[in-house]
Amino acid sequence: MTLYGGIEAGGTKWICAVGTGPDDLRAHERIDTTDPETTLATVVNFFRRQAGEHGPLVALGVASFGPVDLSPDSPTWGFITSTPKPGWAHTDVAGRLSRQLGVPVGFDTDVNGAALGELRWGAGRGLGSVAYVTVGTGIGGGAVIRGEPVHGLIHPEMGHLMLPKHPEDDFAGICLYHGACLEGLASGPAIAARWGRPAETLPADHRAWELEAYYLGTAAANLTLALSPERLIFGGGVSKAPGLIEKIRHQLVEGLGGYVQSPIIESGAESYLVAPELGDSAGICGAFELARKVGGS
Amino acid sequence: MTLYGGIEAGGTKWICAVGTGPDDLRAHERIDTTDPETTLATVVNFFRRQAGEHGPLVALGVASFGPVDLSPDSPTWGFITSTPKPGWAHTDVAGRLSRQLGVPVGFDTDVNGAALGELRWGAGRGLGSVAYVTVGTGIGGGAVIRGEPVHGLIHPEMGHLMLPKHPEDDFAGICLYHGACLEGLASGPAIAARWGRPAETLPADHRAWELEAYYLGTAAANLTLALSPERLIFGGGVSKAPGLIEKIRHQLVEGLGGYVQSPIIESGAESYLVAPELGDSAGICGAFELARKVGGS
């Protein structure tokens, strides 16, 4: 029986599971992210135990926080590279797990993984391409085109798109690199810094959400203009704010200003800009899909 | 012998050729764009004459002005759709040429075609992905990822990216749809409107070029963040302004602010953001490549 290992590797926790997809997701375990040695050793032990119980894994998929090296020819393929996360810069993840567990490892960004999971089983079922944007403590985005995650120079970093400021917004933004990029203007901490209180305490009719929709909708317009995916998926904690997805859609259609002539956009983008369907399982399901791509079948 | 037909279909002229690539480009002919009936009839006659002389074509590739319908399942696949060009809205191009010439037709946007041509024979040789931006009377952009042109909802329309205004720029922009989008701020006519004289009359040390580099470099940053192509190619008449490519590179690196950590960016992006190598032949070579993709071999 085909069984995959999946890891959603984050800066605060690593979610590990074995299974084959959202309807067969076994032995879900949360491992705290401490130092690389301890974390990876705990992860390896988890998968060894699972293999003992369920039989050998065919392959492992890792959807990781980044930035990561995805160049197949690079000596540091499968590494987390320049992260500010203490102790984790230049850490071999994929190679090490592959050697210690004796299985091929598919490796990608957490957001490319989530895009892949949603494309296979969630809000992108049946499509060839989606972009996935997560809005929470940070903002990240990944894309799948013709069924494959997008890599190149490195990988998409959609959270840092440069956007026009809202004409009534004089907030300088909080991104350490760019100030007023998308993440600097619209992440959870940016909302909190702008209004002096956590995003989740702001009522649905607060002006914060109008600005938030302006920036996320403008980012959605830029992704449509740059990539033209078949669907845009907005996930993460902030995107769950009541009514926000509708407001982002409205801004997207307004922002495109009738230029991108598609009946899907003209009718309000309801089927184009959507919430994820796999919820918190998108990453781990994407990891299974990364495993399947290297493990065959 | 394999022989392809190629068309670069523009709003003022259609360039038609037969051949197989930049070193075998025969019978290059320029046909003025008048009404669809006349233009397409002249094009069909050209290829019939060529086939009589050189032998039958294996396939035809068309790299067209747009917007175009590229959805393989659409009843209007291969049509120019909503163009403001009088008489050309909702015109069947690919289907009609295929029926009249009796060959399969590969059809895409002019800029996806140019990206494909540069990837195969020009500034993107040996790579898997490039984005191609042309800056002239308008601004357009296409992309090839894993060797295939990018389509989805429709196709990229990179010319209309939404960008932060330069802090010292109060020009409202000239895009009919968006005012101050990339095309509205940085196309040839935008430069002329801003400074009251044609772009090509502005000396290399004119402040115009600093603003131009700001907008094109910021667009390059957004394309890097959204798509992460292996290379960015800037073509078109405006991009040829002396020293401009170097200024765009500088702005790209500045704009990314050290966030995209790649030695290629950190060393100044000289090998990343480049001029096209095929010059004015990129489109027609891309058309041959579109033909090859549907015609085999």
Coordinates of C-alpha atoms in Angstrom, one line a residue:
Chain A
M1 CA 0.0 0.0 0.0
T2 CA 1.3 3.5 -0.9
L3 CA 1.9 5.6 2.1
Y4 CA 3.5 9.0 2.2
G5 CA 5.0 11.2 4.9
G6 CA 4.2 14.8 4.9
I7 CA 5.7 17.7 6.8
E8 CA 4.5 21.3 7.1
A9 CA 7.7 22.9 8.5
G10 CA 7.0 26.2 10.2
G11 CA 8.9 28.7 12.3
T12 CA 7.0 27.7 15.4
K13 CA 5.9 24.1 14.7
W14 CA 6.4 21.2 12.4
I15 CA 3.3 19.3 11.5
C16 CA 4.1 15.7 10.6
A17 CA 1.7 13.2 9.2
V18 CA 1.5 10.0 7.3
G19 CA -1.2 9.3 4.8
T20 CA -2.2 9.9 1.2
G21 CA -4.5 12.9 1.2
P22 CA -7.1 14.8 3.2
D23 CA -9.4 11.8 3.6
D24 CA -6.5 9.6 4.7
L25 CA -4.5 11.7 7.1
R26 CA -3.0 9.6 9.9
A27 CA -1.0 10.2 13.0
H28 CA -1.0 14.0 12.7
E29 CA 1.7 15.2 15.2
R30 CA 2.8 18.7 16.2
I31 CA 6.5 19.1 17.0
D32 CA 7.7 22.4 18.4
T33 CA 10.4 24.2 16.3
T34 CA 13.4 24.5 18.6
D35 CA 17.0 24.1 17.2
P36 CA 17.5 22.2 13.9
E37 CA 19.2 19.2 15.6
T38 CA 16.5 18.6 18.1
T39 CA 13.6 19.3 15.8
L40 CA 14.9 17.1 12.9
A41 CA 15.8 14.3 15.3
T42 CA 12.2 14.4 16.7
V43 CA 10.8 14.4 13.2
V44 CA 12.9 11.4 12.1
N45 CA 11.8 9.5 15.2
F46 CA 8.2 10.2 14.5
F47 CA 8.4 8.9 10.9
R48 CA 10.4 5.8 12.0
R49 CA 7.7 5.0 14.5
Q50 CA 5.0 5.5 11.9
A51 CA 6.8 3.3 9.4
G52 CA 7.1 0.6 12.1
E53 CA 3.3 0.8 12.6
H54 CA 1.9 1.4 9.1
G55 CA 4.6 0.0 6.9
P56 CA 7.4 1.8 5.0
L57 CA 6.9 5.2 3.5
V58 CA 7.2 5.5 -0.3
A59 CA 8.4 9.1 -0.1
L60 CA 8.3 12.2 2.1
G61 CA 7.1 15.7 1.1
V62 CA 8.2 18.8 3.0
A63 CA 6.4 22.1 2.6
S64 CA 8.8 24.5 4.4
F65 CA 9.1 28.0 5.7
G66 CA 11.8 29.8 3.8
P67 CA 13.5 31.1 2.0
V68 CA 14.6 27.7 0.7
D69 CA 16.9 26.5 -2.1
L70 CA 14.8 24.7 -4.8
S71 CA 17.4 24.6 -7.6
P72 CA 17.8 20.9 -8.5
D73 CA 21.5 21.5 -9.5
S74 CA 22.5 23.4 -6.4
P75 CA 24.7 21.9 -3.7
T76 CA 22.3 23.4 -1.2
W77 CA 19.1 22.1 -2.7
G78 CA 16.6 21.3 0.0
F79 CA 18.2 23.8 2.5
I80 CA 16.5 26.5 4.4
T81 CA 18.7 29.4 3.4
S82 CA 18.8 32.9 4.8
T83 CA 16.0 32.8 7.4
P84 CA 16.2 35.3 10.3
K85 CA 14.9 32.4 12.5
P86 CA 17.8 31.9 15.0
G87 CA 19.9 28.8 14.3
W88 CA 18.1 27.8 11.1
A89 CA 20.0 29.7 8.4
H90 CA 21.6 27.4 5.9
T91 CA 20.1 24.2 7.3
D92 CA 19.9 21.1 5.2
V93 CA 16.4 19.7 5.6
A94 CA 15.5 17.6 2.6
G95 CA 18.9 15.9 2.1
R96 CA 19.2 15.0 5.7
L97 CA 15.7 13.6 6.1
S98 CA 16.1 11.6 2.9
R99 CA 19.4 10.0 4.1
Q100 CA 18.1 9.3 7.6
L101 CA 14.7 7.9 6.5
G102 CA 15.9 6.3 3.3
V103 CA 13.2 7.7 1.1
P104 CA 13.1 10.3 -1.7
V105 CA 12.0 13.7 -0.5
G106 CA 9.9 16.3 -2.4
F107 CA 10.7 19.8 -1.1
D108 CA 9.1 23.2 -1.6
T109 CA 7.9 26.3 0.1
D110 CA 5.0 26.1 2.5
V111 CA 2.9 28.2 0.2
N112 CA 3.7 26.4 -3.0
G113 CA 2.8 23.3 -1.0
A114 CA -0.5 24.7 0.1
A115 CA -1.2 25.8 -3.5
L116 CA -0.5 22.2 -4.6
G117 CA -2.8 20.7 -1.9
E118 CA -5.6 23.1 -2.8
L119 CA -5.2 22.3 -6.5
R120 CA -5.3 18.6 -6.0
W121 CA -8.0 18.3 -3.3
G122 CA -9.4 21.8 -2.4
A123 CA -10.5 25.1 -4.0
G124 CA -8.5 24.4 -7.1
R125 CA -9.7 20.9 -8.0
G126 CA -9.8 20.3 -11.7
L127 CA -7.8 23.4 -12.6
G128 CA -4.3 23.6 -14.0
S129 CA -3.2 26.7 -12.1
V130 CA -3.8 28.5 -8.9
A131 CA -2.0 31.1 -6.8
Y132 CA -2.3 30.8 -3.0
V133 CA -1.8 33.7 -0.7
T134 CA -1.8 33.4 3.1
V135 CA -2.4 36.5 5.3
G136 CA -1.5 36.1 8.9
T137 CA 1.6 37.0 11.0
G138 CA 3.3 37.4 7.7
I139 CA 2.1 37.3 4.1
G140 CA 3.2 34.6 1.7
G141 CA 2.2 33.3 -1.6
G142 CA 2.9 30.4 -3.9
A143 CA 1.7 29.3 -7.3
V144 CA 1.1 26.1 -9.3
I145 CA 1.1 26.4 -13.1
R146 CA 0.3 23.4 -15.4
G147 CA 0.2 21.3 -12.2
E148 CA 3.7 22.1 -11.1
P149 CA 4.9 24.5 -8.4
V150 CA 6.5 27.7 -9.7
H151 CA 10.3 28.0 -9.2
G152 CA 12.9 29.9 -11.0
L153 CA 15.4 32.5 -9.8
I154 CA 14.2 31.2 -6.3
H155 CA 10.5 31.0 -5.7
P156 CA 7.6 33.4 -5.5
E157 CA 7.7 35.8 -2.5
M158 CA 4.3 37.4 -3.1
G159 CA 4.1 38.8 0.4
H160 CA 6.4 41.6 -0.5
L161 CA 4.8 42.9 -3.6
M162 CA 5.2 46.7 -4.0
L163 CA 1.8 48.4 -4.2
P164 CA 0.4 51.9 -4.5
K165 CA -0.6 53.4 -1.2
H166 CA -4.2 54.1 -0.5
P167 CA -4.7 57.8 -1.1
E168 CA -5.9 58.3 2.5
D169 CA -3.2 56.1 4.2
D170 CA -0.2 57.6 5.7
F171 CA 1.0 54.5 7.6
A172 CA 4.7 53.9 6.8
G173 CA 4.4 50.1 7.0
I174 CA 6.3 47.6 9.2
C175 CA 8.3 45.4 6.8
L176 CA 11.9 45.4 7.9
Y177 CA 13.0 45.2 4.3
H178 CA 10.6 47.4 2.5
G179 CA 8.5 49.3 4.9
A180 CA 5.3 49.7 2.9
C181 CA 5.2 46.5 0.8
L182 CA 2.1 44.2 1.0
E183 CA 3.3 42.5 4.2
G184 CA 4.4 45.8 5.7
L185 CA 0.9 47.2 5.1
A186 CA -1.5 44.3 5.4
S187 CA -0.2 41.5 7.6
G188 CA -1.8 40.9 11.0
P189 CA 1.0 42.8 12.8
A190 CA 0.7 45.7 10.3
I191 CA -3.0 46.0 11.1
A192 CA -2.3 45.9 14.8
A193 CA 0.5 48.5 14.5
R194 CA -1.7 50.8 12.4
W195 CA -4.8 50.8 14.6
G196 CA -3.1 50.1 18.0
R197 CA -5.1 46.9 18.6
P198 CA -5.1 43.4 17.4
A199 CA -6.8 42.7 14.0
E200 CA -9.2 40.2 15.5
T201 CA -10.6 42.8 17.9
L202 CA -11.6 45.2 15.1
P203 CA -15.3 45.1 14.3
A204 CA -16.4 44.2 10.7
D205 CA -17.4 47.8 10.0
H206 CA -14.1 49.2 11.1
R207 CA -12.3 51.2 8.4
A208 CA -9.3 48.9 8.9
W209 CA -11.0 46.3 6.7
E210 CA -11.5 48.8 3.9
L211 CA -7.8 49.5 3.8
E212 CA -7.0 45.8 4.2
A213 CA -9.2 45.0 1.2
Y214 CA -7.6 47.7 -0.8
Y215 CA -4.2 46.3 -0.4
L216 CA -5.1 42.6 -0.7
G217 CA -7.3 43.4 -3.7
T218 CA -4.6 45.4 -5.4
A219 CA -2.2 42.5 -4.7
A220 CA -4.8 40.2 -6.3
A221 CA -4.9 42.4 -9.3
N222 CA -1.1 42.4 -9.7
L223 CA -1.1 38.6 -9.4
T224 CA -3.8 38.4 -12.0
L225 CA -1.8 40.7 -14.3
A226 CA 1.5 39.0 -13.7
L227 CA 0.4 35.3 -13.6
S228 CA -3.2 35.0 -14.8
P229 CA -3.9 32.0 -12.6
E230 CA -7.2 30.2 -13.1
R231 CA -8.0 30.9 -9.4
L232 CA -6.7 32.9 -6.5
I233 CA -7.0 31.4 -3.1
F234 CA -6.7 33.7 0.0
G235 CA -6.0 31.8 3.2
G236 CA -4.5 32.5 6.6
G237 CA -6.0 33.9 9.8
V238 CA -6.5 37.5 8.6
S239 CA -8.4 36.4 5.5
K240 CA -11.0 34.7 7.7
A241 CA -12.3 38.1 8.9
P242 CA -16.0 38.3 8.2
G243 CA -16.8 39.8 4.9
L244 CA -13.2 40.4 3.9
I245 CA -13.0 38.0 1.0
E246 CA -16.0 39.8 -0.6
K247 CA -14.3 43.2 -0.1
I248 CA -11.1 41.9 -1.6
R249 CA -13.0 40.6 -4.7
H250 CA -14.7 44.0 -5.0
Q251 CA -11.4 45.8 -4.9
L252 CA -9.9 43.3 -7.4
V253 CA -12.6 44.0 -10.0
E254 CA -12.5 47.8 -9.3
G255 CA -8.7 47.8 -9.6
L256 CA -8.6 45.9 -12.9
G257 CA -11.0 48.6 -14.1
G258 CA -12.5 46.5 -16.9
Y259 CA -9.2 45.8 -18.5
V260 CA -9.0 42.0 -18.0
Q261 CA -12.0 41.1 -19.9
S262 CA -13.2 37.7 -18.6
P263 CA -16.8 36.8 -17.8
I264 CA -15.4 35.4 -14.5
I265 CA -14.1 38.8 -13.5
E266 CA -17.0 40.8 -14.9
S267 CA -19.5 38.8 -12.9
G268 CA -17.7 39.8 -9.7
A269 CA -14.9 37.2 -9.4
E270 CA -16.9 35.0 -7.0
S271 CA -15.5 31.8 -8.5
Y272 CA -12.1 33.4 -9.1
L273 CA -11.0 34.8 -5.7
V274 CA -11.9 32.3 -3.0
A275 CA -11.2 30.9 0.4
P276 CA -9.2 27.7 0.8
E277 CA -11.2 24.5 1.2
L278 CA -8.6 22.4 3.0
G279 CA -8.2 24.9 5.8
D280 CA -5.3 24.1 8.0
S281 CA -4.7 20.8 6.2
A282 CA -3.7 22.5 2.9
G283 CA 0.0 22.5 3.8
I284 CA 0.2 18.9 4.9
C285 CA -1.9 17.7 1.9
G286 CA 0.5 19.7 -0.3
A287 CA 3.3 17.8 1.4
F288 CA 1.7 14.5 0.4
E289 CA 1.4 15.7 -3.1
L290 CA 5.1 16.7 -3.1
A291 CA 5.9 13.2 -1.9
R292 CA 3.8 11.7 -4.6
K293 CA 5.6 13.7 -7.3
V294 CA 9.0 12.2 -6.3
G295 CA 7.7 8.8 -5.1
G296 CA 5.7 7.9 -8.2
S297 CA 2.0 6.7 -8.5
Chain B
M1 CA 11.9 19.0 -44.7
T2 CA 10.2 20.6 -41.8
L3 CA 9.0 24.2 -42.6
Y4 CA 6.9 26.4 -40.3
G5 CA 4.9 29.5 -40.9
G6 CA 5.1 32.3 -38.4
I7 CA 3.0 35.4 -37.9
E8 CA 3.6 38.3 -35.5
A9 CA 0.2 39.9 -35.6
G10 CA 0.2 43.5 -34.5
G11 CA -2.2 46.4 -34.5
T12 CA -0.4 48.2 -37.3
K13 CA 1.3 45.4 -39.2
W14 CA 1.4 41.6 -39.5
I15 CA 4.9 40.2 -40.1
C16 CA 4.7 36.8 -41.9
A17 CA 7.6 34.5 -42.5
V18 CA 8.4 30.9 -43.2
G19 CA 11.4 29.1 -41.8
T20 CA 12.4 27.2 -38.7
G21 CA 14.3 29.7 -36.5
P22 CA 16.4 32.9 -36.5
D23 CA 19.0 31.4 -38.7
D24 CA 16.5 30.1 -41.2
L25 CA 14.0 32.9 -41.6
R26 CA 12.7 33.1 -45.1
A27 CA 10.4 35.4 -47.1
H28 CA 9.8 37.8 -44.3
E29 CA 6.9 40.0 -45.4
R30 CA 5.1 43.0 -43.8
I31 CA 1.4 43.2 -44.3
D32 CA -0.5 46.3 -43.1
T33 CA -3.2 45.7 -40.6
T34 CA -6.4 47.0 -42.2
D35 CA -9.8 45.3 -41.7
P36 CA -9.8 41.6 -40.7
E37 CA -11.1 40.3 -44.0
T38 CA -8.5 42.0 -46.1
T39 CA -5.6 41.4 -43.7
L40 CA -6.3 37.7 -43.2
A41 CA -6.9 37.1 -47.0
T42 CA -3.5 38.8 -47.8
V43 CA -1.9 36.6 -45.1
V44 CA -3.4 33.4 -46.5
N45 CA -2.3 34.3 -50.0
F46 CA 1.3 34.9 -48.7
F47 CA 1.5 31.5 -47.1
R48 CA -0.1 29.7 -50.1
R49 CA 2.6 31.3 -52.3
Q50 CA 5.3 30.3 -49.9
A51 CA 4.0 26.7 -49.7
G52 CA 4.0 26.6 -53.5
E53 CA 7.6 27.7 -53.6
H54 CA 9.2 26.0 -50.5
G55 CA 6.9 23.0 -50.0
P56 CA 4.0 22.5 -47.6
L57 CA 4.1 24.0 -44.1
V58 CA 4.0 21.6 -41.2
A59 CA 2.3 24.1 -38.9
L60 CA 1.6 27.8 -38.4
G61 CA 2.4 29.8 -35.3
V62 CA 0.6 33.1 -34.5
A63 CA 1.9 35.5 -31.8
S64 CA -0.9 38.1 -31.7
F65 CA -1.8 41.4 -30.2
G66 CA -4.6 41.0 -27.8
P67 CA -6.4 40.3 -25.7
V68 CA -6.8 36.9 -27.1
D69 CA -8.7 33.7 -26.1
L70 CA -6.3 31.0 -25.2
S71 CA -8.6 28.5 -23.4
P72 CA -8.4 25.3 -25.4
D73 CA -12.0 24.4 -24.5
S74 CA -13.5 27.7 -25.4
P75 CA -15.6 28.1 -28.5
T76 CA -13.7 31.3 -29.2
W77 CA -10.2 29.8 -28.7
G78 CA -7.8 31.6 -31.1
F79 CA -9.9 34.7 -31.4
I80 CA -8.8 38.3 -30.7
T81 CA -11.4 39.2 -28.2
S82 CA -12.1 42.7 -26.8
T83 CA -9.5 44.9 -28.5
P84 CA -10.3 48.6 -29.0
K85 CA -8.8 48.2 -32.5
P86 CA -11.7 49.1 -34.8
G87 CA -13.2 46.1 -36.6
W88 CA -11.0 43.5 -34.8
A89 CA -13.0 42.8 -31.7
H90 CA -14.1 39.1 -31.6
T91 CA -12.2 38.0 -34.7
D92 CA -11.4 34.4 -35.3
V93 CA -7.7 34.3 -36.3
A94 CA -6.3 30.9 -35.5
G95 CA -9.3 28.7 -36.5
R96 CA -9.7 30.6 -39.8
L97 CA -6.1 30.4 -40.7
S98 CA -6.0 26.7 -39.8
R99 CA -9.0 25.9 -42.0
Q100 CA -7.9 28.0 -44.9
L101 CA -4.3 26.8 -44.9
G102 CA -5.0 23.2 -43.8
V103 CA -2.4 23.2 -41.0
P104 CA -2.5 23.1 -37.2
V105 CA -2.1 26.5 -35.7
G106 CA -0.3 27.4 -32.4
F107 CA -1.7 30.7 -31.1
D108 CA -0.6 32.9 -28.2
T109 CA 0.0 36.5 -27.3
D110 CA 2.7 38.5 -29.0
V111 CA 4.7 38.8 -25.7
N112 CA 4.3 35.2 -24.7
G113 CA 5.6 34.5 -28.3
A114 CA 8.6 36.8 -27.8
A115 CA 9.3 35.1 -24.4
L116 CA 9.2 31.7 -26.1
G117 CA 11.5 32.9 -28.9
E118 CA 14.0 34.4 -26.5
L119 CA 13.9 31.2 -24.4
R120 CA 14.6 29.0 -27.3
W121 CA 17.2 31.0 -29.2
G122 CA 17.9 34.3 -27.5
A123 CA 18.6 35.8 -24.0
G124 CA 16.9 32.8 -22.3
R125 CA 18.7 30.0 -24.0
G126 CA 19.2 27.0 -21.7
L127 CA 16.7 28.2 -19.1
G128 CA 13.4 26.9 -18.1
S129 CA 11.6 30.2 -17.4
V130 CA 11.8 33.8 -18.5
A131 CA 9.5 36.8 -18.4
Y132 CA 9.6 39.2 -21.3
V133 CA 8.5 42.8 -21.0
T134 CA 8.3 45.2 -24.0
V135 CA 8.2 48.9 -23.4
G136 CA 7.2 51.1 -26.3
T137 CA 3.9 52.6 -27.4
G138 CA 2.3 50.4 -24.8
I139 CA 3.8 48.0 -22.2
G140 CA 3.2 44.3 -22.5
G141 CA 4.7 41.3 -20.8
G142 CA 4.6 37.5 -21.2
A143 CA 6.2 34.6 -19.5
V144 CA 7.3 31.1 -20.1
I145 CA 7.6 28.7 -17.2
R146 CA 9.0 25.1 -17.5
G147 CA 9.2 25.8 -21.3
E148 CA 5.5 26.6 -21.7
P149 CA 3.8 30.0 -22.1
V150 CA 1.8 31.0 -19.1
H151 CA -2.0 31.0 -19.5
G152 CA -4.8 30.7 -17.0
L153 CA -7.7 33.0 -16.4
I154 CA -6.6 34.6 -19.6
H155 CA -2.9 35.5 -20.0
P156 CA -0.4 37.8 -18.3
E157 CA -1.0 41.6 -18.8
M158 CA 2.1 42.8 -17.1
G159 CA 1.8 46.2 -18.7
H160 CA -0.9 47.2 -16.2
L161 CA 0.7 46.3 -12.9
M162 CA -0.2 48.7 -10.1
L163 CA 2.9 50.3 -8.6
P164 CA 3.7 52.8 -5.8
K165 CA 4.2 56.3 -7.2
H166 CA 7.6 57.7 -7.0
P167 CA 7.6 60.1 -4.0
E168 CA 8.4 63.1 -6.2
D169 CA 6.1 62.2 -9.1
D170 CA 2.7 63.9 -9.3
F171 CA 1.9 62.8 -12.9
A172 CA -1.5 61.3 -13.0
G173 CA -0.7 58.7 -15.7
I174 CA -2.4 58.2 -19.1
C175 CA -3.8 54.7 -19.0
L176 CA -7.4 54.8 -20.1
Y177 CA -8.3 52.0 -17.7
H178 CA -6.1 52.7 -14.7
G179 CA -4.4 56.1 -15.0
A180 CA -1.2 55.5 -13.1
C181 CA -0.5 51.8 -13.8
L182 CA 2.8 50.8 -15.2
E183 CA 1.8 51.6 -18.8
G184 CA 0.1 54.8 -17.7
L185 CA 3.3 56.0 -16.1
A186 CA 6.1 54.5 -18.2
S187 CA 5.1 53.8 -21.8
G188 CA 6.6 55.9 -24.5
P189 CA 3.4 58.1 -24.8
A190 CA 3.4 58.5 -20.9
I191 CA 7.0 59.8 -21.0
A192 CA 6.0 62.2 -23.8
A193 CA 2.9 63.4 -22.0
R194 CA 4.8 63.9 -18.7
W195 CA 7.7 65.9 -20.2
G196 CA 6.0 67.5 -23.2
R197 CA 8.4 66.0 -25.7
P198 CA 9.0 62.6 -27.2
A199 CA 11.0 60.1 -25.1
E200 CA 13.7 59.7 -27.8
T201 CA 14.5 63.5 -27.7
L202 CA 15.3 63.4 -23.9
P203 CA 19.0 63.3 -23.2
A204 CA 20.4 60.4 -21.2
D205 CA 21.0 62.6 -18.1
H206 CA 17.4 63.9 -18.1
R207 CA 15.4 63.2 -14.9
A208 CA 12.9 61.3 -17.1
W209 CA 15.1 58.3 -17.1
E210 CA 15.4 58.2 -13.4
L211 CA 11.6 58.0 -13.0
E212 CA 11.4 55.6 -15.9
A213 CA 13.9 53.3 -14.2
Y214 CA 12.0 53.6 -10.9
Y215 CA 8.8 52.3 -12.5
L216 CA 10.3 49.6 -14.7
G217 CA 12.6 48.5 -11.8
T218 CA 9.7 48.3 -9.4
A219 CA 7.7 46.3 -12.0
A220 CA 10.8 44.0 -12.4
A221 CA 10.7 43.6 -8.6
N222 CA 7.0 42.7 -8.6
L223 CA 7.5 40.2 -11.4
T224 CA 10.4 38.7 -9.5
L225 CA 8.2 38.4 -6.3
A226 CA 5.2 37.1 -8.2
L227 CA 6.8 34.7 -10.7
S228 CA 10.5 34.3 -9.8
P229 CA 11.5 33.7 -13.4
E230 CA 15.1 32.6 -14.1
R231 CA 15.6 35.7 -16.2
L232 CA 13.8 39.0 -17.0
I233 CA 14.1 40.4 -20.5
F234 CA 13.3 44.0 -21.2
G235 CA 12.7 44.8 -24.9
G236 CA 10.9 47.4 -27.0
G237 CA 11.9 50.8 -28.2
V238 CA 12.0 52.6 -24.9
S239 CA 14.1 50.0 -23.2
K240 CA 16.9 50.7 -25.8
A241 CA 17.5 54.2 -24.3
P242 CA 21.2 54.4 -23.5
G243 CA 22.0 53.3 -19.9
L244 CA 18.4 52.5 -19.1
I245 CA 18.7 48.8 -18.6
E246 CA 21.5 49.4 -16.0
K247 CA 19.3 51.9 -14.2
I248 CA 16.4 49.4 -14.1
R249 CA 18.7 46.8 -12.7
H250 CA 19.9 49.2 -10.0
Q251 CA 16.3 50.0 -9.0
L252 CA 15.3 46.3 -9.0
V253 CA 18.1 45.4 -6.6
E254 CA 17.3 48.5 -4.4
G255 CA 13.6 47.8 -4.5
L256 CA 14.1 44.2 -3.3
G257 CA 16.1 45.6 -0.5
G258 CA 18.1 42.4 0.2
Y259 CA 15.0 40.3 0.7
V260 CA 15.3 38.0 -2.3
Q261 CA 18.6 36.4 -1.4
S262 CA 20.2 35.1 -4.5
P263 CA 23.8 35.6 -5.6
I264 CA 22.4 36.7 -9.0
I265 CA 20.6 39.6 -7.4
E266 CA 23.2 40.4 -4.9
S267 CA 25.9 40.8 -7.5
G268 CA 23.8 43.4 -9.4
A269 CA 21.4 41.4 -11.5
E270 CA 23.5 41.8 -14.6
S271 CA 22.8 38.3 -15.7
Y272 CA 19.1 38.4 -14.5
L273 CA 17.7 41.5 -16.1
V274 CA 18.8 41.7 -19.7
A275 CA 18.1 43.1 -23.2
P276 CA 16.6 40.7 -25.7
E277 CA 19.0 39.0 -28.1
L278 CA 16.7 38.4 -31.0
G279 CA 15.8 42.0 -31.3
D280 CA 12.9 42.5 -33.7
S281 CA 12.9 38.8 -34.6
A282 CA 11.8 37.6 -31.2
G283 CA 8.1 37.6 -32.1
I284 CA 8.4 35.8 -35.4
C285 CA 10.8 33.2 -33.9
G286 CA 8.4 32.7 -31.0
A287 CA 5.7 32.1 -33.7
F288 CA 7.9 29.4 -35.2
E289 CA 8.2 27.8 -31.8
L290 CA 4.4 28.0 -31.3
A291 CA 4.2 26.2 -34.7
R292 CA 6.7 23.6 -33.6
K293 CA 4.7 22.9 -30.4
V294 CA 1.5 22.0 -32.4
G295 CA 3.3 20.5 -35.4
G296 CA 5.6 18.1 -33.7
S297 CA 9.4 17.6 -34.1

